[in-house]
JSON list of C-alpha atoms in Angstrom, two decimals:
[
{"chain": "F", "resi": 1466, "resn": "MET", "atom": "CA", "xyz": [19.88, 4.30, -1.36]},
{"chain": "F", "resi": 1467, "resn": "LYS", "atom": "CA", "xyz": [16.36, 2.89, -1.04]},
{"chain": "F", "resi": 1468, "resn": "ILE", "atom": "CA", "xyz": [14.24, 3.27, -4.17]},
{"chain": "F", "resi": 1469, "resn": "ALA", "atom": "CA", "xyz": [10.60, 2.30, -4.72]},
{"chain": "F", "resi": 1470, "resn": "PHE", "atom": "CA", "xyz": [8.55, 2.14, -7.91]},
{"chain": "F", "resi": 1471, "resn": "LEU", "atom": "CA", "xyz": [4.74, 2.33, -7.82]},
{"chain": "F", "resi": 1472, "resn": "THR", "atom": "CA", "xyz": [3.07, 0.78, -10.85]},
{"chain": "F", "resi": 1473, "resn": "PRO", "atom": "CA", "xyz": [-0.15, -0.97, -11.95]},
{"chain": "F", "resi": 1474, "resn": "GLU", "atom": "CA", "xyz": [1.78, -3.42, -14.17]},
{"chain": "F", "resi": 1475, "resn": "PHE", "atom": "CA", "xyz": [4.99, -5.41, -13.98]},
{"chain": "F", "resi": 1476, "resn": "PRO", "atom": "CA", "xyz": [6.36, -8.29, -16.10]},
{"chain": "F", "resi": 1477, "resn": "HIS", "atom": "CA", "xyz": [6.33, -11.18, -13.63]},
{"chain": "F", "resi": 1478, "resn": "PRO", "atom": "CA", "xyz": [4.34, -14.45, -13.70]},
{"chain": "F", "resi": 1479, "resn": "LYS", "atom": "CA", "xyz": [2.65, -13.55, -10.38]},
{"chain": "F", "resi": 1480, "resn": "THR", "atom": "CA", "xyz": [1.50, -10.07, -11.48]},
{"chain": "F", "resi": 1481, "resn": "GLY", "atom": "CA", "xyz": [-0.11, -10.65, -14.87]},
{"chain": "F", "resi": 1482, "resn": "SER", "atom": "CA", "xyz": [0.63, -9.06, -18.22]},
{"chain": "F", "resi": 1483, "resn": "SER", "atom": "CA", "xyz": [2.66, -5.92, -18.68]},
{"chain": "F", "resi": 1484, "resn": "GLY", "atom": "CA", "xyz": [3.46, -3.30, -21.27]},
{"chain": "F", "resi": 1485, "resn": "GLY", "atom": "CA", "xyz": [6.38, -0.96, -21.82]},
{"chain": "F", "resi": 1486, "resn": "ILE", "atom": "CA", "xyz": [6.22, 0.84, -18.47]},
{"chain": "F", "resi": 1487, "resn": "GLY", "atom": "CA", "xyz": [6.53, -2.43, -16.52]},
{"chain": "F", "resi": 1488, "resn": "THR", "atom": "CA", "xyz": [9.47, -3.58, -18.64]},
{"chain": "F", "resi": 1489, "resn": "SER", "atom": "CA", "xyz": [11.22, -0.24, -18.16]},
{"chain": "F", "resi": 1490, "resn": "ILE", "atom": "CA", "xyz": [10.77, -0.46, -14.40]},
{"chain": "F", "resi": 1491, "resn": "LEU", "atom": "CA", "xyz": [12.15, -4.01, -14.44]},
{"chain": "F", "resi": 1492, "resn": "ASN", "atom": "CA", "xyz": [15.27, -2.89, -16.32]},
{"chain": "F", "resi": 1493, "resn": "LEU", "atom": "CA", "xyz": [15.76, 0.09, -14.00]},
{"chain": "F", "resi": 1494, "resn": "ALA", "atom": "CA", "xyz": [15.30, -2.09, -10.91]},
{"chain": "F", "resi": 1495, "resn": "LYS", "atom": "CA", "xyz": [17.86, -4.64, -12.14]},
{"chain": "F", "resi": 1496, "resn": "GLY", "atom": "CA", "xyz": [20.41, -1.93, -12.94]},
{"chain": "F", "resi": 1497, "resn": "LEU", "atom": "CA", "xyz": [19.95, -0.15, -9.62]},
{"chain": "F", "resi": 1498, "resn": "THR", "atom": "CA", "xyz": [20.27, -3.43, -7.71]},
{"chain": "F", "resi": 1499, "resn": "LEU", "atom": "CA", "xyz": [23.54, -4.17, -9.49]},
{"chain": "F", "resi": 1500, "resn": "GLN", "atom": "CA", "xyz": [24.83, -0.77, -8.31]},
{"chain": "F", "resi": 1501, "resn": "GLY", "atom": "CA", "xyz": [24.04, -1.70, -4.70]},
{"chain": "F", "resi": 1502, "resn": "HIS", "atom": "CA", "xyz": [20.75, 0.11, -4.20]},
{"chain": "F", "resi": 1503, "resn": "GLU", "atom": "CA", "xyz": [17.81, -1.41, -2.32]},
{"chain": "F", "resi": 1504, "resn": "VAL", "atom": "CA", "xyz": [14.87, -1.58, -4.76]},
{"chain": "F", "resi": 1505, "resn": "SER", "atom": "CA", "xyz": [11.17, -2.22, -4.03]},
{"chain": "F", "resi": 1506, "resn": "VAL", "atom": "CA", "xyz": [8.38, -2.46, -6.58]},
{"chain": "F", "resi": 1507, "resn": "LEU", "atom": "CA", "xyz": [4.81, -1.80, -5.41]},
{"chain": "F", "resi": 1508, "resn": "ILE", "atom": "CA", "xyz": [2.28, -3.23, -7.85]},
{"chain": "F", "resi": 1509, "resn": "TYR", "atom": "CA", "xyz": [-1.32, -2.20, -7.21]},
{"chain": "F", "resi": 1510, "resn": "GLY", "atom": "CA", "xyz": [-4.51, -3.57, -8.73]},
{"chain": "F", "resi": 1511, "resn": "GLN", "atom": "CA", "xyz": [-3.61, -7.18, -7.91]},
{"chain": "F", "resi": 1512, "resn": "LYS", "atom": "CA", "xyz": [-5.93, -10.03, -6.95]},
{"chain": "F", "resi": 1513, "resn": "GLU", "atom": "CA", "xyz": [-4.28, -10.53, -3.54]},
{"chain": "F", "resi": 1514, "resn": "ASP", "atom": "CA", "xyz": [-1.76, -8.97, -1.17]},
{"chain": "F", "resi": 1515, "resn": "GLU", "atom": "CA", "xyz": [1.67, -10.59, -1.23]},
{"chain": "F", "resi": 1516, "resn": "VAL", "atom": "CA", "xyz": [5.27, -9.68, -0.46]},
{"chain": "F", "resi": 1517, "resn": "PHE", "atom": "CA", "xyz": [8.19, -11.57, -1.96]},
{"chain": "F", "resi": 1518, "resn": "THR", "atom": "CA", "xyz": [11.84, -11.00, -2.87]},
{"chain": "F", "resi": 1519, "resn": "GLU", "atom": "CA", "xyz": [13.50, -12.20, -6.04]},
{"chain": "F", "resi": 1520, "resn": "ASN", "atom": "CA", "xyz": [16.98, -11.39, -7.38]},
{"chain": "F", "resi": 1521, "resn": "GLY", "atom": "CA", "xyz": [17.49, -8.70, -4.72]},
{"chain": "F", "resi": 1522, "resn": "ILE", "atom": "CA", "xyz": [14.27, -6.84, -5.58]},
{"chain": "F", "resi": 1523, "resn": "SER", "atom": "CA", "xyz": [11.37, -6.70, -3.09]},
{"chain": "F", "resi": 1524, "resn": "TYR", "atom": "CA", "xyz": [7.91, -6.99, -4.65]},
{"chain": "F", "resi": 1525, "resn": "TYR", "atom": "CA", "xyz": [4.71, -5.86, -2.97]},
{"chain": "F", "resi": 1526, "resn": "ARG", "atom": "CA", "xyz": [1.50, -7.00, -4.66]},
{"chain": "F", "resi": 1527, "resn": "ILE", "atom": "CA", "xyz": [-1.33, -4.77, -3.44]},
{"chain": "F", "resi": 1528, "resn": "LYS", "atom": "CA", "xyz": [-4.96, -5.80, -3.72]},
{"chain": "F", "resi": 1529, "resn": "ASN", "atom": "CA", "xyz": [-7.42, -3.00, -4.38]},
{"chain": "F", "resi": 1530, "resn": "ILE", "atom": "CA", "xyz": [-10.15, -2.76, -1.76]},
{"chain": "F", "resi": 1531, "resn": "LYS", "atom": "CA", "xyz": [-13.55, -2.56, -3.46]},
{"chain": "F", "resi": 1532, "resn": "LEU", "atom": "CA", "xyz": [-16.08, -0.39, -1.65]},
{"chain": "F", "resi": 1533, "resn": "LYS", "atom": "CA", "xyz": [-18.29, 1.89, -3.71]},
{"chain": "F", "resi": 1534, "resn": "GLY", "atom": "CA", "xyz": [-17.03, 5.45, -3.48]},
{"chain": "F", "resi": 1535, "resn": "PHE", "atom": "CA", "xyz": [-14.07, 4.58, -1.24]},
{"chain": "F", "resi": 1536, "resn": "SER", "atom": "CA", "xyz": [-11.97, 2.12, -3.27]},
{"chain": "F", "resi": 1537, "resn": "ARG", "atom": "CA", "xyz": [-9.34, 4.62, -4.33]},
{"chain": "F", "resi": 1538, "resn": "LEU", "atom": "CA", "xyz": [-8.99, 6.14, -0.86]},
{"chain": "F", "resi": 1539, "resn": "LEU", "atom": "CA", "xyz": [-8.68, 2.74, 0.86]},
{"chain": "F", "resi": 1540, "resn": "THR", "atom": "CA", "xyz": [-6.10, 1.51, -1.65]},
{"chain": "F", "resi": 1541, "resn": "GLN", "atom": "CA", "xyz": [-4.06, 4.71, -1.22]},
{"chain": "F", "resi": 1542, "resn": "LYS", "atom": "CA", "xyz": [-4.17, 4.17, 2.54]},
{"chain": "F", "resi": 1543, "resn": "LYS", "atom": "CA", "xyz": [-2.49, 0.76, 2.02]},
{"chain": "F", "resi": 1544, "resn": "PHE", "atom": "CA", "xyz": [0.47, 2.49, 0.33]},
{"chain": "F", "resi": 1545, "resn": "ILE", "atom": "CA", "xyz": [1.04, 4.66, 3.38]},
{"chain": "F", "resi": 1546, "resn": "ASN", "atom": "CA", "xyz": [1.09, 1.71, 5.76]}
]
């Protein structure tokens, strides 16, 4: 099964600091990967776009587009693509 998590925070050196939600997602992702599932984590609000894989988990860092009045819409559009 393919599973994706969408979050503004995740405990990884490339993504910045994280709280309880990010740690919970990390633990879930590790457990699901061990059971043979394909896991992706989409982390928005980052400083740059980047895709990398580590320990069987695919990470997508998503940079927010800043344009007054349209930032949220343009960032959501990136999730769809």
